[in-house]
PDB file of C-alpha atoms and ligand atoms in Angstrom:
ATOM      1  CA  MET A   1      88.961 111.930 105.090  1.00 64.00           C
ATOM      2  CA  PRO A   2      90.240 111.352 108.651  1.00 71.00           C
ATOM      3  CA  THR A   3      93.619 109.674 108.848  1.00 85.00           C
ATOM      4  CA  LYS A   4      94.901 107.097 111.283  1.00 91.00           C
ATOM      5  CA  SER A   5      98.167 105.276 111.684  1.00 94.00           C
ATOM      6  CA  ALA A   6      98.713 101.678 110.736  1.00 97.00           C
ATOM      7  CA  HIS A   7     101.451  99.106 110.290  1.00 98.00           C
ATOM      8  CA  LEU A   8     101.747  97.112 107.094  1.00 98.00           C
ATOM      9  CA  THR A   9     102.604  93.411 107.209  1.00 98.00           C
ATOM     10  CA  ILE A  10     102.995  91.224 104.118  1.00 98.00           C
ATOM     11  CA  ASP A  11     103.004  87.419 104.248  1.00 98.00           C
ATOM     12  CA  ASP A  12     104.426  84.586 102.141  1.00 98.00           C
ATOM     13  CA  SER A  13     107.409  86.417 100.568  1.00 98.00           C
ATOM     14  CA  ALA A  14     109.501  86.285  98.528  1.00 98.00           C
ATOM     15  CA  SER A  15     107.477  86.334  95.296  1.00 98.00           C
ATOM     16  CA  ASN A  16     108.639  87.213  91.800  1.00 98.00           C
ATOM     17  CA  GLN A  17     106.793  90.521  92.349  1.00 98.00           C
ATOM     18  CA  MET A  18     108.604  91.430  95.568  1.00 98.00           C
ATOM     19  CA  ASP A  19     111.178  93.752  93.972  1.00 98.00           C
ATOM     20  CA  LEU A  20     108.463  95.812  92.276  1.00 98.00           C
ATOM     21  CA  ARG A  21     106.383  95.933  95.442  1.00 98.00           C
ATOM     22  CA  VAL A  22     109.363  97.027  97.530  1.00 98.00           C
ATOM     23  CA  LEU A  23     110.003  99.831  95.025  1.00 98.00           C
ATOM     24  CA  GLU A  24     106.353 100.882  95.292  1.00 97.00           C
ATOM     25  CA  LEU A  25     106.603 101.095  99.075  1.00 98.00           C
ATOM     26  CA  ALA A  26     109.956 102.881  98.916  1.00 97.00           C
ATOM     27  CA  ARG A  27     108.467 105.438  96.523  1.00 97.00           C
ATOM     28  CA  ARG A  28     105.743 106.124  99.083  1.00 97.00           C
ATOM     29  CA  GLY A  29     108.086 106.080 102.093  1.00 97.00           C
ATOM     30  CA  ILE A  30     106.381 103.034 103.632  1.00 98.00           C
ATOM     31  CA  GLN A  31     108.162 100.414 105.728  1.00 98.00           C
ATOM     32  CA  ALA A  32     106.490  97.005 105.939  1.00 98.00           C
ATOM     33  CA  VAL A  33     107.264  93.744 107.697  1.00 98.00           C
ATOM     34  CA  TRP A  34     107.600  91.019 105.062  1.00 98.00           C
ATOM     35  CA  PHE A  35     106.968  87.628 106.682  1.00 98.00           C
ATOM     36  CA  CYS A  36     109.059  85.290 104.541  1.00 98.00           C
ATOM     37  CA  ARG A  37     108.702  81.601 103.867  1.00 98.00           C
ATOM     38  CA  GLY A  38     112.158  80.060 103.965  1.00 98.00           C
ATOM     39  CA  ASP A  39     111.628  78.079 100.756  1.00 98.00           C
ATOM     40  CA  HIS A  40     110.536  81.177  98.828  1.00 98.00           C
ATOM     41  CA  LEU A  41     113.314  83.351 100.215  1.00 98.00           C
ATOM     42  CA  ALA A  42     115.923  80.665  99.465  1.00 98.00           C
ATOM     43  CA  ALA A  43     114.760  80.778  95.838  1.00 98.00           C
ATOM     44  CA  ARG A  44     115.003  84.599  95.687  1.00 98.00           C
ATOM     45  CA  PRO A  45     117.611  85.772  98.197  1.00 98.00           C
ATOM     46  CA  ALA A  46     118.347  88.874  96.100  1.00 98.00           C
ATOM     47  CA  ALA A  47     114.765  90.081  96.635  1.00 98.00           C
ATOM     48  CA  GLY A  48     115.285  89.872 100.404  1.00 98.00           C
ATOM     49  CA  ILE A  49     118.568  91.764 100.196  1.00 98.00           C
ATOM     50  CA  HIS A  50     116.949  94.426  97.985  1.00 98.00           C
ATOM     51  CA  ALA A  51     114.134  94.820 100.536  1.00 98.00           C
ATOM     52  CA  LEU A  52     116.607  95.246 103.400  1.00 98.00           C
ATOM     53  CA  HIS A  53     118.534  97.883 101.448  1.00 98.00           C
ATOM     54  CA  ALA A  54     115.215  99.700 100.948  1.00 98.00           C
ATOM     55  CA  GLY A  55     114.635  99.833 104.722  1.00 97.00           C
ATOM     56  CA  GLN A  56     112.098  97.017 104.887  1.00 98.00           C
ATOM     57  CA  ILE A  57     111.891  94.472 107.741  1.00 98.00           C
ATOM     58  CA  LEU A  58     112.015  90.716 107.101  1.00 98.00           C
ATOM     59  CA  GLY A  59     110.185  88.371 109.467  1.00 98.00           C
ATOM     60  CA  ASN A  60     109.995  84.583 109.849  1.00 98.00           C
ATOM     61  CA  HIS A  61     106.893  82.786 108.493  1.00 98.00           C
ATOM     62  CA  SER A  62     108.213  79.177 108.731  1.00 98.00           C
ATOM     63  CA  TRP A  63     110.078  77.209 106.059  1.00 98.00           C
ATOM     64  CA  ASP A  64     107.303  75.842 103.845  1.00 98.00           C
ATOM     65  CA  HIS A  65     104.070  77.077 105.397  1.00 98.00           C
ATOM     66  CA  PRO A  66     102.735  74.020 107.239  1.00 97.00           C
ATOM     67  CA  LYS A  67      99.887  73.957 109.730  1.00 95.00           C
ATOM     68  CA  PHE A  68     101.812  74.033 112.996  1.00 93.00           C
ATOM     69  CA  SER A  69      99.106  72.168 114.896  1.00 91.00           C
ATOM     70  CA  THR A  70      99.897  69.116 112.724  1.00 92.00           C
ATOM     71  CA  LEU A  71     103.653  69.158 113.500  1.00 93.00           C
ATOM     72  CA  THR A  72     105.678  67.603 116.284  1.00 93.00           C
ATOM     73  CA  LEU A  73     107.571  70.098 118.410  1.00 93.00           C
ATOM     74  CA  ASP A  74     110.832  69.075 116.757  1.00 95.00           C
ATOM     75  CA  GLN A  75     109.371  69.663 113.308  1.00 96.00           C
ATOM     76  CA  ALA A  76     108.010  73.033 114.416  1.00 95.00           C
ATOM     77  CA  ARG A  77     111.357  74.122 115.853  1.00 96.00           C
ATOM     78  CA  ASP A  78     113.083  73.033 112.655  1.00 98.00           C
ATOM     79  CA  GLN A  79     110.669  75.135 110.553  1.00 98.00           C
ATOM     80  CA  ILE A  80     111.549  78.177 112.652  1.00 98.00           C
ATOM     81  CA  ASP A  81     115.316  77.588 112.961  1.00 98.00           C
ATOM     82  CA  ARG A  82     115.878  76.787 109.284  1.00 98.00           C
ATOM     83  CA  THR A  83     114.157  79.969 108.183  1.00 98.00           C
ATOM     84  CA  ASP A  84     115.908  81.961 110.859  1.00 98.00           C
ATOM     85  CA  ALA A  85     119.350  80.805 109.756  1.00 98.00           C
ATOM     86  CA  LEU A  86     118.481  81.925 106.228  1.00 98.00           C
ATOM     87  CA  LEU A  87     117.255  85.306 107.501  1.00 98.00           C
ATOM     88  CA  ASP A  88     120.514  85.764 109.428  1.00 98.00           C
ATOM     89  CA  SER A  89     122.488  84.943 106.282  1.00 98.00           C
ATOM     90  CA  ILE A  90     120.432  87.384 104.146  1.00 98.00           C
ATOM     91  CA  HIS A  91     121.081  90.164 106.694  1.00 98.00           C
ATOM     92  CA  ARG A  92     124.796  89.368 106.710  1.00 98.00           C
ATOM     93  CA  LYS A  93     124.979  89.433 102.913  1.00 98.00           C
ATOM     94  CA  ALA A  94     123.028  92.706 102.822  1.00 98.00           C
ATOM     95  CA  GLY A  95     125.247  94.208 105.526  1.00 98.00           C
ATOM     96  CA  VAL A  96     122.114  95.243 107.424  1.00 98.00           C
ATOM     97  CA  GLU A  97     121.667  94.730 111.154  1.00 98.00           C
ATOM     98  CA  ARG A  98     118.725  92.515 112.136  1.00 97.00           C
ATOM     99  CA  LYS A  99     116.968  94.965 114.448  1.00 95.00           C
ATOM    100  CA  ILE A 100     114.098  92.756 115.572  1.00 97.00           C
ATOM    101  CA  LYS A 101     113.023  89.137 115.250  1.00 98.00           C
ATOM    102  CA  LEU A 102     109.357  88.776 114.339  1.00 98.00           C
ATOM    103  CA  PHE A 103     107.343  85.634 113.685  1.00 98.00           C
ATOM    104  CA  ARG A 104     103.937  84.851 112.265  1.00 97.00           C
ATOM    105  CA  PHE A 105     102.389  81.374 112.071  1.00 95.00           C
ATOM    106  CA  PRO A 106     101.096  80.249 108.672  1.00 96.00           C
ATOM    107  CA  TYR A 107      97.286  80.426 108.707  1.00 92.00           C
ATOM    108  CA  GLU A 108      97.682  81.793 112.272  1.00 87.00           C
ATOM    109  CA  ASP A 109      97.519  78.101 113.179  1.00 87.00           C
ATOM    110  CA  ARG A 110      99.281  78.430 116.505  1.00 79.00           C
ATOM    111  CA  ILE A 111      97.111  76.444 118.867  1.00 72.00           C
ATOM    112  CA  GLY A 112      97.536  72.664 118.860  1.00 73.00           C
ATOM    113  CA  SER A 113      97.487  71.364 122.440  1.00 81.00           C
ATOM    114  CA  ALA A 114      98.009  73.875 125.262  1.00 82.00           C
ATOM    115  CA  GLU A 115     101.329  72.172 125.991  1.00 85.00           C
ATOM    116  CA  HIS A 116     102.441  72.377 122.353  1.00 88.00           C
ATOM    117  CA  HIS A 117     101.394  76.027 122.144  1.00 88.00           C
ATOM    118  CA  GLY A 118     103.167  76.985 125.361  1.00 90.00           C
ATOM    119  CA  ALA A 119     106.346  75.143 124.391  1.00 92.00           C
ATOM    120  CA  LEU A 120     106.443  76.846 120.995  1.00 93.00           C
ATOM    121  CA  GLN A 121     105.933  80.290 122.471  1.00 93.00           C
ATOM    122  CA  GLU A 122     108.731  79.610 124.945  1.00 95.00           C
ATOM    123  CA  PHE A 123     110.944  78.355 122.116  1.00 96.00           C
ATOM    124  CA  LEU A 124     110.296  81.508 120.066  1.00 97.00           C
ATOM    125  CA  ARG A 125     111.241  83.666 123.061  1.00 97.00           C
ATOM    126  CA  SER A 126     114.406  81.644 123.650  1.00 97.00           C
ATOM    127  CA  ARG A 127     115.413  82.390 120.054  1.00 97.00           C
ATOM    128  CA  GLY A 128     114.923  86.118 120.621  1.00 98.00           C
ATOM    129  CA  PHE A 129     111.551  86.634 118.960  1.00 98.00           C
ATOM    130  CA  VAL A 130     109.423  89.405 120.437  1.00 97.00           C
ATOM    131  CA  LEU A 131     105.981  90.858 120.034  1.00 95.00           C
ATOM    132  CA  PRO A 132     106.553  94.572 119.457  1.00 94.00           C
ATOM    133  CA  ASP A 133     104.735  96.970 121.741  1.00 91.00           C
ATOM    134  CA  ILE A 134     102.067  98.493 119.509  1.00 94.00           C
ATOM    135  CA  GLU A 135     100.069 101.262 121.110  1.00 93.00           C
ATOM    136  CA  GLY A 136      96.569 102.371 120.240  1.00 94.00           C
ATOM    137  CA  VAL A 137      95.133  99.102 118.926  1.00 94.00           C
ATOM    138  CA  GLU A 138      91.431  98.639 119.767  1.00 92.00           C
ATOM    139  CA  HIS A 139      90.753  95.406 117.874  1.00 91.00           C
ATOM    140  CA  GLN A 140      89.613  92.862 120.479  1.00 89.00           C
ATOM    141  CA  GLY A 141      91.091  89.800 118.769  1.00 89.00           C
ATOM    142  CA  PHE A 142      94.505  91.427 118.557  1.00 92.00           C
ATOM    143  CA  LEU A 143      94.385  92.551 122.194  1.00 93.00           C
ATOM    144  CA  GLN A 144      93.443  89.021 123.251  1.00 91.00           C
ATOM    145  CA  HIS A 145      96.669  87.711 121.685  1.00 89.00           C
ATOM    146  CA  VAL A 146      98.665  90.399 123.478  1.00 91.00           C
ATOM    147  CA  ALA A 147      96.963  89.517 126.779  1.00 91.00           C
ATOM    148  CA  GLU A 148      97.937  85.865 126.226  1.00 87.00           C
ATOM    149  CA  ASN A 149     101.562  86.993 125.890  1.00 85.00           C
ATOM    150  CA  ASP A 150     101.685  85.517 122.412  1.00 88.00           C
ATOM    151  CA  VAL A 151     104.892  86.171 120.461  1.00 92.00           C
ATOM    152  CA  SER A 152     103.341  85.694 117.017  1.00 92.00           C
ATOM    153  CA  LEU A 153     102.304  88.996 115.442  1.00 95.00           C
ATOM    154  CA  PHE A 154      98.566  88.976 114.784  1.00 93.00           C
ATOM    155  CA  TRP A 155      96.717  91.540 112.655  1.00 94.00           C
ATOM    156  CA  THR A 156      93.658  93.752 112.986  1.00 93.00           C
ATOM    157  CA  TYR A 157      92.662  93.893 109.320  1.00 94.00           C
ATOM    158  CA  ASP A 158      93.038  91.219 106.672  1.00 94.00           C
ATOM    159  CA  THR A 159      92.721  92.762 103.210  1.00 96.00           C
ATOM    160  CA  GLU A 160      91.819  89.290 101.880  1.00 95.00           C
ATOM    161  CA  ASP A 161      94.031  90.003  98.891  1.00 97.00           C
ATOM    162  CA  TRP A 162      94.774  86.266  98.987  1.00 95.00           C
ATOM    163  CA  THR A 163      91.314  85.752  97.428  1.00 95.00           C
ATOM    164  CA  LEU A 164      92.346  87.634  94.271  1.00 96.00           C
ATOM    165  CA  PRO A 165      92.914  85.716  91.031  1.00 94.00           C
ATOM    166  CA  SER A 166      95.485  86.731  88.429  1.00 94.00           C
ATOM    167  CA  PRO A 167      94.739  90.066  86.728  1.00 92.00           C
ATOM    168  CA  ASP A 168      93.808  88.378  83.417  1.00 93.00           C
ATOM    169  CA  SER A 169      91.176  86.131  85.042  1.00 94.00           C
ATOM    170  CA  PRO A 170      87.543  86.890  84.076  1.00 96.00           C
ATOM    171  CA  ASP A 171      86.823  87.138  87.821  1.00 95.00           C
ATOM    172  CA  ALA A 172      89.575  89.676  88.561  1.00 95.00           C
ATOM    173  CA  GLY A 173      87.441  92.829  88.396  1.00 95.00           C
ATOM    174  CA  ARG A 174      84.655  91.434  90.553  1.00 96.00           C
ATOM    175  CA  LYS A 175      87.035  90.008  93.180  1.00 96.00           C
ATOM    176  CA  LEU A 176      89.059  93.208  93.308  1.00 97.00           C
ATOM    177  CA  ALA A 177      85.877  95.249  93.771  1.00 97.00           C
ATOM    178  CA  SER A 178      84.930  92.937  96.641  1.00 96.00           C
ATOM    179  CA  VAL A 179      88.318  93.416  98.368  1.00 96.00           C
ATOM    180  CA  LEU A 180      88.000  97.206  98.031  1.00 97.00           C
ATOM    181  CA  GLU A 181      84.335  97.242  99.129  1.00 95.00           C
ATOM    182  CA  ARG A 182      85.257  95.268 102.232  1.00 94.00           C
ATOM    183  CA  MET A 183      87.390  98.211 103.381  1.00 94.00           C
ATOM    184  CA  GLU A 184      84.176 100.251 103.747  1.00 92.00           C
ATOM    185  CA  ARG A 185      82.402  97.793 106.018  1.00 91.00           C
ATOM    186  CA  ASP A 186      82.145  98.488 109.726  1.00 87.00           C
ATOM    187  CA  ASP A 187      82.564  95.203 111.562  1.00 85.00           C
ATOM    188  CA  PRO A 188      85.807  95.649 113.483  1.00 77.00           C
ATOM    189  CA  GLN A 189      85.723  92.415 115.434  1.00 75.00           C
ATOM    190  CA  ALA A 190      85.452  90.488 112.192  1.00 78.00           C
ATOM    191  CA  GLY A 191      88.422  92.454 110.906  1.00 76.00           C
ATOM    192  CA  CYS A 192      86.374  94.932 108.879  1.00 81.00           C
ATOM    193  CA  GLY A 193      86.682  98.274 110.555  1.00 82.00           C
ATOM    194  CA  LEU A 194      88.965 100.674 108.776  1.00 89.00           C
ATOM    195  CA  ALA A 195      86.477 103.488 109.420  1.00 81.00           C
ATOM    196  CA  ARG A 196      86.839 103.000 113.193  1.00 84.00           C
ATOM    197  CA  THR A 197      89.363 104.525 115.551  1.00 86.00           C
ATOM    198  CA  GLY A 198      92.371 102.549 116.723  1.00 91.00           C
ATOM    199  CA  ARG A 199      95.671 101.656 115.143  1.00 94.00           C
ATOM    200  CA  GLU A 200      95.551  98.964 112.469  1.00 95.00           C
ATOM    201  CA  VAL A 201      97.955  96.135 111.765  1.00 96.00           C
ATOM    202  CA  VAL A 202      97.113  95.333 108.150  1.00 97.00           C
ATOM    203  CA  ILE A 203      97.952  92.059 106.424  1.00 97.00           C
ATOM    204  CA  MET A 204      98.559  91.703 102.690  1.00 98.00           C
ATOM    205  CA  HIS A 205     100.189  88.828 100.810  1.00 98.00           C
ATOM    206  CA  ASP A 206     103.178  88.738  98.481  1.00 98.00           C
ATOM    207  CA  HIS A 207     101.852  86.265  95.922  1.00 98.00           C
ATOM    208  CA  ASP A 208     103.203  85.895  92.373  1.00 97.00           C
ATOM    209  CA  HIS A 209      99.888  85.668  90.590  1.00 95.00           C
ATOM    210  CA  THR A 210      98.250  88.851  91.903  1.00 95.00           C
ATOM    211  CA  ALA A 211     100.881  91.034  90.138  1.00 94.00           C
ATOM    212  CA  GLY A 212      99.629  94.643  89.759  1.00 92.00           C
ATOM    213  CA  LEU A 213      96.344  94.040  91.621  1.00 96.00           C
ATOM    214  CA  TRP A 214      98.473  94.296  94.766  1.00 97.00           C
ATOM    215  CA  GLN A 215      99.221  97.969  94.090  1.00 97.00           C
ATOM    216  CA  VAL A 216      95.492  98.677  93.651  1.00 97.00           C
ATOM    217  CA  VAL A 217      94.757  97.153  97.070  1.00 98.00           C
ATOM    218  CA  LEU A 218      97.552  99.230  98.623  1.00 98.00           C
ATOM    219  CA  GLN A 219      96.156 102.370  96.998  1.00 97.00           C
ATOM    220  CA  GLY A 220      92.712 101.428  98.347  1.00 97.00           C
ATOM    221  CA  LEU A 221      94.088 101.364 101.889  1.00 97.00           C
ATOM    222  CA  LEU A 222      95.856 104.702 101.467  1.00 97.00           C
ATOM    223  CA  SER A 223      92.822 106.380  99.926  1.00 95.00           C
ATOM    224  CA  ARG A 224      90.813 105.376 103.005  1.00 93.00           C
ATOM    225  CA  GLY A 225      93.099 107.441 105.216  1.00 93.00           C
ATOM    226  CA  LEU A 226      95.593 104.863 106.501  1.00 96.00           C
ATOM    227  CA  GLN A 227      99.031 106.322 107.179  1.00 96.00           C
ATOM    228  CA  PHE A 228     101.586 103.547 107.425  1.00 97.00           C
ATOM    229  CA  VAL A 229     104.229 104.096 110.069  1.00 97.00           C
ATOM    230  CA  PRO A 230     107.342 101.996 110.761  1.00 96.00           C
ATOM    231  CA  LEU A 231     106.996  99.158 113.244  1.00 92.00           C
ATOM    232  CA  VAL A 232     110.595  99.468 114.459  1.00 87.00           C
TER     233      VAL A 232
HETATM  234 ZN1   ZN B 301     101.152  82.692 105.019  1.00 63.94          ZN
END
């Protein structure tokens, strides 16, 4: 099995499973970027602090996960600033330096009007958000975002773990098999290309209801030769 390097990103934290998932990553020596919703993190600040103590990175994923194209600029800025103030406070309480400020739009809904998009990107930069320099990516969609000087961190491979039901659902086995089978497909521009060359930026989701299925998806990625390396 050939190996290739990848970065792990996890959206919608903090769930009631986050502590367990952080421990699983720590056990394997994996650092991920956890893009947190402010409302979820406010409900579980201890999970964020635990993650920071385990060497994980916390990113900003808005306050309550709206579609940004439906917001006014003031509403959009408020979504970002409110969550950012909470992230600053979590870092202070953890006694961990905030090394980098990363942002991801909910649903990757970042467009709106050209004016709205440009103003938001400028706002993110003014608040210190950056797109990290990730070498070796070949995924065309990802490179297009980089070429557009977009601050929001896109991904090259969506595990589609968000399609999974709870483990006790009658559909769980079939849906899980589908998520794992998708990793074998070779359609890189559609986000299905783990067998190809090029660094991957993988997206998973930190949802309550998927519980232990999450670990099976992670194992699926590792067994296909992905070696997760720190982003910062
Ligand atoms: Zn999300």
